[in-house]
Short mmCIF file of C-alpha atoms in Angstrom, two decimals:
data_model
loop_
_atom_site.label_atom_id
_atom_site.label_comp_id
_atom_site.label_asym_id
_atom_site.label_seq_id
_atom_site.Cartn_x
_atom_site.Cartn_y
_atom_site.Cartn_z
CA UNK L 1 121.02 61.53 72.29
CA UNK L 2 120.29 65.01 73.58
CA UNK L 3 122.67 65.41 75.86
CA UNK L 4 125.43 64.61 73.77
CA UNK L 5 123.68 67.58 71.40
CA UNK L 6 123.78 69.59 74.59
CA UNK L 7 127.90 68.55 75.68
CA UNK L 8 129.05 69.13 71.86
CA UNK L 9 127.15 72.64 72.14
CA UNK L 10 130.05 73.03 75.00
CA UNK L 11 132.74 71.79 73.36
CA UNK L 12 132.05 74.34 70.33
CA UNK L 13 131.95 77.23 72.79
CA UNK L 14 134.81 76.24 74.58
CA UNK L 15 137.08 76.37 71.88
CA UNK L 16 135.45 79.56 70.37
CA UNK L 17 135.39 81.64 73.67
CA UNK L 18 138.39 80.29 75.61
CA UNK L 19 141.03 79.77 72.83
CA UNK L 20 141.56 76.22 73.45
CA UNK L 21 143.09 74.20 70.55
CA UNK L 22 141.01 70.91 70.67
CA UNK L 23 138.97 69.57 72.85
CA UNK L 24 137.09 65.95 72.87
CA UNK L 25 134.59 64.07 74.87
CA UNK L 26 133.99 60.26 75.49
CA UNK L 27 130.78 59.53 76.47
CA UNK L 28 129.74 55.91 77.64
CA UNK L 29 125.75 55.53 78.74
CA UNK L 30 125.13 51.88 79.70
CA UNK L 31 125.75 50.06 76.09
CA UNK L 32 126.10 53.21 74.26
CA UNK L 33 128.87 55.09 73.24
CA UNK L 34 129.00 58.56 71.81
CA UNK L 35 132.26 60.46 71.31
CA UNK L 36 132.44 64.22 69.91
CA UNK L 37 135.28 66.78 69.22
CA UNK L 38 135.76 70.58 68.41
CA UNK L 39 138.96 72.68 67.57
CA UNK L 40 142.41 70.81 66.29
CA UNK L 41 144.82 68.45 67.36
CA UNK L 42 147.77 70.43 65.65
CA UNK L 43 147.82 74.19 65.20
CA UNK L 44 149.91 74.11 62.17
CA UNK L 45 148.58 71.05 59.89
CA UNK L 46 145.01 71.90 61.42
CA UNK L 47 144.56 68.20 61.80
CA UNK L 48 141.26 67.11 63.86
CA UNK L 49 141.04 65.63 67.19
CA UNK L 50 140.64 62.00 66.76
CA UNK L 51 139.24 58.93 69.43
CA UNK L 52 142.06 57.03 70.36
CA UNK L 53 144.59 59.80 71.25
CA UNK L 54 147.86 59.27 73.83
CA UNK L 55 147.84 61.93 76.47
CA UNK L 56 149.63 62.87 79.73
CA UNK L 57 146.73 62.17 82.33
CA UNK L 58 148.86 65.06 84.62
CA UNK L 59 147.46 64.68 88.28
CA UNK L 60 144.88 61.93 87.79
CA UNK L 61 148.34 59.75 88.22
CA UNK L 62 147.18 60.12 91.96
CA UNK L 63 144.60 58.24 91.80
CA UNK L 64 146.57 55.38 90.62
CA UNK L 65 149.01 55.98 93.14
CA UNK L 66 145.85 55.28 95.49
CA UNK L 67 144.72 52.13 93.92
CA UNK L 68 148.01 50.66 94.40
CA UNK L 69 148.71 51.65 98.02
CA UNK L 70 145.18 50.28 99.01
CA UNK L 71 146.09 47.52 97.36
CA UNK L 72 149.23 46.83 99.39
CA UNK L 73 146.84 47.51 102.39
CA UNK L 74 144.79 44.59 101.45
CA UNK L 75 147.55 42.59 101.35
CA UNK L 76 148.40 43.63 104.52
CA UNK L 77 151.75 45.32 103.98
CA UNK L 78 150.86 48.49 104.80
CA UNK L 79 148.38 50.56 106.67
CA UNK L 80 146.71 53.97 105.95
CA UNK L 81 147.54 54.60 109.54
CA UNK L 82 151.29 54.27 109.02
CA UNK L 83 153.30 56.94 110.15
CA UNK L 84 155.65 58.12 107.09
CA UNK L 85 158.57 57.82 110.01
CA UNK L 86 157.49 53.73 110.08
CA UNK L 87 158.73 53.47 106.58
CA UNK L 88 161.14 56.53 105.81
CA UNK L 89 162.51 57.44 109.02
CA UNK L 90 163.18 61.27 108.60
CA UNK L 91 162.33 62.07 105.62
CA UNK L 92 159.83 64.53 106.68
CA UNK L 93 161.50 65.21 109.73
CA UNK L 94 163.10 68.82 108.50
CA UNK L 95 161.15 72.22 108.53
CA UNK L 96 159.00 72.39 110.57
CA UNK L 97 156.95 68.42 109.46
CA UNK L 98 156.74 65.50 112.01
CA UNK L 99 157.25 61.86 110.00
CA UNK L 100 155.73 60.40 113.34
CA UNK L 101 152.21 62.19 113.05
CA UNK L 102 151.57 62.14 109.26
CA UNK L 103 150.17 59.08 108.34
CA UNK L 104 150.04 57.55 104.75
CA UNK L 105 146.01 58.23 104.83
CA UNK L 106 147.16 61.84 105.21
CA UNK L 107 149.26 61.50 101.93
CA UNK L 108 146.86 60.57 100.33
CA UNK L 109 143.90 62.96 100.85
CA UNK L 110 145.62 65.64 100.80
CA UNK L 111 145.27 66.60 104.47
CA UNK L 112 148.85 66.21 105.73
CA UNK L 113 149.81 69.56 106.31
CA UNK L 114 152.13 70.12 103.47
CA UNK L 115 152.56 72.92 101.33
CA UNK L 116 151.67 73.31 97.61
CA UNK L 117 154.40 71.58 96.28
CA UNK L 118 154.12 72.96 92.62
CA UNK L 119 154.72 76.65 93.95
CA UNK L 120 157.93 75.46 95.41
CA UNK L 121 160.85 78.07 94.15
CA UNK L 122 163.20 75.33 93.11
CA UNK L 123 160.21 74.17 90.40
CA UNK L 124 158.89 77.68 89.78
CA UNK L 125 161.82 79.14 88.46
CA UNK L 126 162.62 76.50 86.27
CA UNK L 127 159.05 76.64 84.72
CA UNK L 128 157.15 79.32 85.23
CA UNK L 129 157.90 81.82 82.68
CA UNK L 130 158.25 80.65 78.74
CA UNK L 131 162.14 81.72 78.97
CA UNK L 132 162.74 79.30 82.11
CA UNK L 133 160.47 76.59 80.47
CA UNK L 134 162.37 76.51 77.26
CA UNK L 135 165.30 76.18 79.14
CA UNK L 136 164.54 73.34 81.54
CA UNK L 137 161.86 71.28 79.55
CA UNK L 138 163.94 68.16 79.30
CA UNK L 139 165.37 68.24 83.18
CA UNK L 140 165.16 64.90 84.89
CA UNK L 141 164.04 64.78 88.30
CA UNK L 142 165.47 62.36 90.64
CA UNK L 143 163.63 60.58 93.44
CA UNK L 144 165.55 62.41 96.03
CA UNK L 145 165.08 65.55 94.58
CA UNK L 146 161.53 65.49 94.68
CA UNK L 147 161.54 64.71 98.43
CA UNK L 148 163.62 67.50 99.25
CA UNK L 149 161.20 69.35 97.14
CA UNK L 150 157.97 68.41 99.34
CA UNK L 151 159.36 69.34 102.18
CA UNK L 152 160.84 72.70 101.09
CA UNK L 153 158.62 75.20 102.32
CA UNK L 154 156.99 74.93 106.02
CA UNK L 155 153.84 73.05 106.63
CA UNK L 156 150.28 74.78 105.84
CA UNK L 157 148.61 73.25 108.85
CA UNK L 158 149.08 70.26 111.61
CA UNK L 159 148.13 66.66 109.97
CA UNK L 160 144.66 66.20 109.34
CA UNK L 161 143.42 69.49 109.65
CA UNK L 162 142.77 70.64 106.63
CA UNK L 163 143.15 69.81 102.56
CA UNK L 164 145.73 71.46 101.15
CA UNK L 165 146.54 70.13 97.48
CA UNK L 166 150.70 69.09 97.53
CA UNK L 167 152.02 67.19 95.00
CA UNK L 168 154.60 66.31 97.99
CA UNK L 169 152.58 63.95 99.80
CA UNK L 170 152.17 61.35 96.68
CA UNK L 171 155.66 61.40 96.12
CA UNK L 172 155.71 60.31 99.38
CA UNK L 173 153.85 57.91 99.21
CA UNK L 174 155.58 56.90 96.05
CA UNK L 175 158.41 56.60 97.46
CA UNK L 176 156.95 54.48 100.73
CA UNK L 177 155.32 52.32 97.31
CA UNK L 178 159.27 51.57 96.30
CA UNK L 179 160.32 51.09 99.59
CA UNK L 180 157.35 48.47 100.86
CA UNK L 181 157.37 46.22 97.20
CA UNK L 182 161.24 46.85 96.52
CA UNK L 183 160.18 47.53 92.99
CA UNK L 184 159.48 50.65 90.69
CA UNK L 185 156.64 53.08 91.44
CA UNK L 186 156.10 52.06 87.76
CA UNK L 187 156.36 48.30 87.85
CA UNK L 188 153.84 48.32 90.55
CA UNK L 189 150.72 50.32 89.16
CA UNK L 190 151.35 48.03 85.85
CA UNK L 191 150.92 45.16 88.05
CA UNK L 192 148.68 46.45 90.27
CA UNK L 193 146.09 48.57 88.07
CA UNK L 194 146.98 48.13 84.59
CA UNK L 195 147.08 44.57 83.74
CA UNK L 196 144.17 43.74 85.98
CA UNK L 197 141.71 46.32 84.36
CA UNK L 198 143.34 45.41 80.76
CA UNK L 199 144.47 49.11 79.94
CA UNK L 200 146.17 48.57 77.24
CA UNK L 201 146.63 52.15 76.33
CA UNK L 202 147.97 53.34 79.43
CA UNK L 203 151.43 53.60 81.34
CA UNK L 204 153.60 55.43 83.70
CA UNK L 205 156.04 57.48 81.28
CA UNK L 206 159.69 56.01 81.52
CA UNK L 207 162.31 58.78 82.89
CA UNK L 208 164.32 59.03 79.69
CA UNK L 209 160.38 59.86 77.44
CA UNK L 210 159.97 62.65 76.42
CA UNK L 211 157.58 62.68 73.82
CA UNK L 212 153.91 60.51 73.84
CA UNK L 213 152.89 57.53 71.07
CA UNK L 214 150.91 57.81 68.50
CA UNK L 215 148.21 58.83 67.53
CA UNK L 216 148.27 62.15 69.94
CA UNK L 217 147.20 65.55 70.00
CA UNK L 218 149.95 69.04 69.83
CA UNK L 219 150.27 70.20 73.52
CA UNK L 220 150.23 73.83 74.11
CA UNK L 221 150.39 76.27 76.68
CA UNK L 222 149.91 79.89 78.16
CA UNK L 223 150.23 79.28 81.49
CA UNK L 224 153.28 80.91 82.45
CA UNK L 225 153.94 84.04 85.14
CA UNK L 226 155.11 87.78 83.39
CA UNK L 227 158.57 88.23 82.99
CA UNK L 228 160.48 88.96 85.77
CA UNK L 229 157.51 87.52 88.31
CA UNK L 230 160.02 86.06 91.55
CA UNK L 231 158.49 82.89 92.01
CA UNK L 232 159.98 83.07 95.81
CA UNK L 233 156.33 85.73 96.17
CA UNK L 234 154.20 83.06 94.50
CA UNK L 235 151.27 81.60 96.73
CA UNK L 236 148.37 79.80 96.32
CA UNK L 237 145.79 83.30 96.69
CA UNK L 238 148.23 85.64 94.26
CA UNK L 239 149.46 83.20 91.85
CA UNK L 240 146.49 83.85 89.13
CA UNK L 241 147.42 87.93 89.43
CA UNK L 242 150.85 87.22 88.20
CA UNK L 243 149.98 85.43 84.80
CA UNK L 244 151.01 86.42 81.70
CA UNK L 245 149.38 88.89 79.81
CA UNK L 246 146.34 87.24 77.76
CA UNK L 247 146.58 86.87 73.74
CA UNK L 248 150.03 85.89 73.56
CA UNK L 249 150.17 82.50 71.20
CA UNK L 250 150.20 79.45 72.72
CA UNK L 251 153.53 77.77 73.54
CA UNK L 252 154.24 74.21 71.79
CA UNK L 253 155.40 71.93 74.57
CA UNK L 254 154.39 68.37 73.55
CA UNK L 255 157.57 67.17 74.27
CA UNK L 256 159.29 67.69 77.66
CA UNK L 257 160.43 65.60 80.73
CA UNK L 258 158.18 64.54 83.04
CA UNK L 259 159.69 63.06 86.18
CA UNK L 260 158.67 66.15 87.99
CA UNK L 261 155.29 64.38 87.96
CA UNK L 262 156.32 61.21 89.27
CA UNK L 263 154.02 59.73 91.85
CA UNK L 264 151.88 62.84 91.53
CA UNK L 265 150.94 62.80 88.38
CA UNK L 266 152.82 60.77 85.30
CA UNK L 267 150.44 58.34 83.68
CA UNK L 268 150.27 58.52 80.08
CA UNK L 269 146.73 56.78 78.72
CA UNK L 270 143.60 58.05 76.73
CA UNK L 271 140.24 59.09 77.29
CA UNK L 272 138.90 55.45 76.70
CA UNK L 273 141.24 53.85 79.07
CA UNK L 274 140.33 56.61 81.68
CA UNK L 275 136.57 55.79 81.76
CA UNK L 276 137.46 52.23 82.46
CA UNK L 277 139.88 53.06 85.23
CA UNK L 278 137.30 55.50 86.60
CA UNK L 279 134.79 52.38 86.32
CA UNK L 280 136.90 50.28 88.21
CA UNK L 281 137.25 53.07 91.29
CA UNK L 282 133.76 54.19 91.46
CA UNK L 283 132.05 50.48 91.45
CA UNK L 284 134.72 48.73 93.80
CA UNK L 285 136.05 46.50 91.17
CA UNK L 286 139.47 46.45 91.41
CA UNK L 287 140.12 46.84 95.42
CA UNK L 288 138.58 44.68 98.49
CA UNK L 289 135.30 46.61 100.20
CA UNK L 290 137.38 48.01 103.26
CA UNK L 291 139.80 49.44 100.80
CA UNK L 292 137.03 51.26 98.54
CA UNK L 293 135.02 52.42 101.25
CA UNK L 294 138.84 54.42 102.38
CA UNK L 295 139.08 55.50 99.12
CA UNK L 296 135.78 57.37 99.44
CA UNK L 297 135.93 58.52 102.61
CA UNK L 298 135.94 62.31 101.93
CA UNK L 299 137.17 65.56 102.99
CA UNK L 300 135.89 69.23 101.87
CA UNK L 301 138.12 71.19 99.81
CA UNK L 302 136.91 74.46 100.92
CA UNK L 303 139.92 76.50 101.33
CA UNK L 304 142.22 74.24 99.61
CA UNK L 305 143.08 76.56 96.54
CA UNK L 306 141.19 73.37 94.34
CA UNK L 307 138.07 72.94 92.49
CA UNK L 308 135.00 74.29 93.69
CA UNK L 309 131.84 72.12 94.69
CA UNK L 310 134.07 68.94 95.79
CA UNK L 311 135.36 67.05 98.18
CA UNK L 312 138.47 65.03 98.02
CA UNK L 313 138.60 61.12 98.67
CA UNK L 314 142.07 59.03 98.16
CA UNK L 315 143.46 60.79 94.92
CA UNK L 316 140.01 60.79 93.50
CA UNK L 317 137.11 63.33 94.25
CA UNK L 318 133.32 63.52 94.55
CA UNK L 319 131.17 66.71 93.82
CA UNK L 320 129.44 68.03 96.81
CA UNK L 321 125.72 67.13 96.62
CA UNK L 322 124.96 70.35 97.84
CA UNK L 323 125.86 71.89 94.77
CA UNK L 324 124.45 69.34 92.62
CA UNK L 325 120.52 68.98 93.97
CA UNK L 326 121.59 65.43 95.58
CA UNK L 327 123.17 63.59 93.00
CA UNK L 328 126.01 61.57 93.61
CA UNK L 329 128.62 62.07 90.74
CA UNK L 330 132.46 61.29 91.01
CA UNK L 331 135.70 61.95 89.22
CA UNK L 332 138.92 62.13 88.42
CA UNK L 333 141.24 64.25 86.91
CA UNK L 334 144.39 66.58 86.35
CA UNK L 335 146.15 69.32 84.58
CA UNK L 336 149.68 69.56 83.42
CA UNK L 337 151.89 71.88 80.46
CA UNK L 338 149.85 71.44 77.35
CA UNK L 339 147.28 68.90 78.78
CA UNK L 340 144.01 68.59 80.40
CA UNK L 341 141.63 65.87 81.28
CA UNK L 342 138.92 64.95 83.80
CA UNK L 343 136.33 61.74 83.94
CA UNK L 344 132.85 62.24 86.08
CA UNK L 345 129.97 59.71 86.13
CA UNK L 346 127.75 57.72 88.36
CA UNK L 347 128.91 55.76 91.36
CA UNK L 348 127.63 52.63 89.56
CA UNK L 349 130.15 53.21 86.86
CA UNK L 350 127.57 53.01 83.91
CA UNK L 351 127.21 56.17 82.72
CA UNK L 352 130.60 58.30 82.33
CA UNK L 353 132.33 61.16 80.20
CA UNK L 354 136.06 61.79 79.94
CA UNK L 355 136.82 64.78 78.35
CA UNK L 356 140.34 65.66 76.93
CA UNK L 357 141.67 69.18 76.21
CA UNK L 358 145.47 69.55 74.67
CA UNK L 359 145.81 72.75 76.79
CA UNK L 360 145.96 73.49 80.27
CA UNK L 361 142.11 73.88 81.98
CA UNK L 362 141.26 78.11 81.57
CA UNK L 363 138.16 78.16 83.77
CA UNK L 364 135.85 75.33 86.35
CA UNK L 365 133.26 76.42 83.85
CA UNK L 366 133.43 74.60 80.85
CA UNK L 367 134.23 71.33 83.33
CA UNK L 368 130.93 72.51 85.01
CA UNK L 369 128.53 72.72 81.77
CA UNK L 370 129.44 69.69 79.93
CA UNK L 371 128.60 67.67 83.63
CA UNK L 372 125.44 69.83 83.38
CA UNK L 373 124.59 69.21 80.20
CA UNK L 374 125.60 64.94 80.06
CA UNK L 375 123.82 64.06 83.59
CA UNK L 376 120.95 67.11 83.75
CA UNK L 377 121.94 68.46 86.89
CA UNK L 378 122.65 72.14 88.19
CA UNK L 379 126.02 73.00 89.94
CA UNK L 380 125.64 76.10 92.26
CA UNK L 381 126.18 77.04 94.62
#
């Protein structure tokens, strides 16, 4: 096939130019399947990227977060339109937030009005430099925690008015998940979205894990702030002038707690798995036709400190059709220490690629040219 030529011409260049480790792609075209790979899964042994390979799916945990709180909407135990306050009285009650004007809908989007919860002090200085990430790698996050976290720094704008990518809002809503079923934000998406689609390689990562299953891929990482950066001055428009130097070798941080991820972003699974979840989101498989057509009901990110060309549905996005000549493409996806992924295909679910990289994302670009070069479009604008 020659666009799978054309998308393992990117994967080459990728590694070459941007100094990622590995990198692999999962390509599935009606019946066909086509899989490539460039660059290692282990700096040291030099072992090859393999199919098959456990990673942590970092933010595209939100869209499962989605699936099951639509879900409980179809069952009629909540409502999108559900004030926080209806199910956590004050919880968002404190700086400057109103629990009885965000809604769950809110949450979810992205639109609620709080602030970029990964910028937060109390996570920055545990994290962002290689010193402070050393140190606090295996810290466990506790539910409470994380809500204080969300709601640490004053609101970015009134509810609804405008996306602003938080972290804060889906443990929100994870927590609203808990509080609605009475069971684990875990137990729930198993019985909710895993078992139903049959993902047999996928899983919220326990608490306690540290580490991911075999087979995986080394994680790595240079994204970490200069020594001595105060992470109290960090901000959504500075944060990319206070990296680290370039050059300096990768960090090895395959194992480390995750709880910080929680309801945001702590799904373990593999590129495979992904394309079927995607499947299930984009075609309306998995969730009743009132629920689906909520979860892609979309808002612009302009302005939202996110990816460019794309608007933002219920923890899952769409590009804007402006920038792609009219075609309709949608995705999911996320970033976290040491890992990288994204899926993108056709509403109709048939034809898909999930791309895995066991570094943090460097540029929109390479994202960008391997959708260019699997569906034959042009993103501009």
């Amino acid at each position: 096939m020659a666009a799978n030529e054309n998308v393992q011409q990117v994967l080459d260049q990728t590694v070459a130019q941007l100094g990622i480790p590995g990198i692999v792609a999962e390509v599935r075209d009606g019946d066909r399947t086509w899989f490539g790979t460039a660059g290692v899964a282990d700096l040291e042994t030099r072992a090859p990227r393999r199919p098959g390979e456990y990673f942590h799916a970092g933010s595209s945990g939100k869209a499962f977060t989605a699936a099951v709180m639509l879900s409980l909407e179809a069952e009629g135990l909540v409502s999108l339109d559900d004030t926080v306050n209806a199910h956590l009285p004050g919880v968002l009650d404190v700086n400057g937030y109103a629990g009885d004007k965000i809604n769950i809908r809110h949450l979810l989007s992205n639109t609620s009005g709080l602030f970029a919860t990964g910028i937060a002090p109390e996570v920055s200085h545990r994290y962002a430099t290689r010193a402070g990430f050393a140190e606090h790698r295996f810290d466990r996050f506790t539910l409470d925690e994380l809500l204080r976290v969300a709601v640490s720094q004053p609101p970015v704008g009134a509810p609804g008015e405008r996306f602003e990518y938080s972290n804060g809002g889906f443990y929100i809503a994870g927590a609203i998940i808990e509080k609605v079923t009475g069971n684990s934000y875990a137990e729930e998406v198993d019985r909710r979205v895993v078992r139903p689609l049959g993902l047999t390689h996928t899983r919220v990562r326990p608490d306690e894990e540290t580490g991911l299953p075999e087979p995986h891929a080394r994680g790595y990482s240079t994204l970490f702030f200069k020594d001595g950066a105060d992470p109290s001055t960090i901000t959504p428009a500075n944060w990319e002038s206070l990296m680290e130097e370039p050059g300096l070798p990768p960090l090895d941080v395959t194992e480390y707690n995750s709880s910080l991820g929680y309801s945001a972003g702590n799904v373990v699974s593999t590129t495979g798995d992904m394309i079927r979840f995607f499947q299930a989101m984009t075609t309306g498989s998995l969730l009743p036709p009132a629920q689906h057509r909520e979860l892609w009901t979309t808002v612009s990110t302009e302005g939202g400190y996110w990816m460019p060309h794309s608007r933002y549905g219920l923890g899952m996005f769409e590009l804007d059709q402006r920038a792609t000549g009219g075609v309709t493409l949608r995705g999911v996806g996320g970033s976290v220490w040491g890992s990288y992924c994204f899926v993108v295909g056709t509403p109709d679910g048939r034809h898909a690629v999930a791309v895995h990289t066991n570094t943090e994302w460097k540029s929109w670009d390479p994202m960008f040219q391997i959708i260019e070069a699997e569906f034959g479009v042009t993103i501009s604008g």
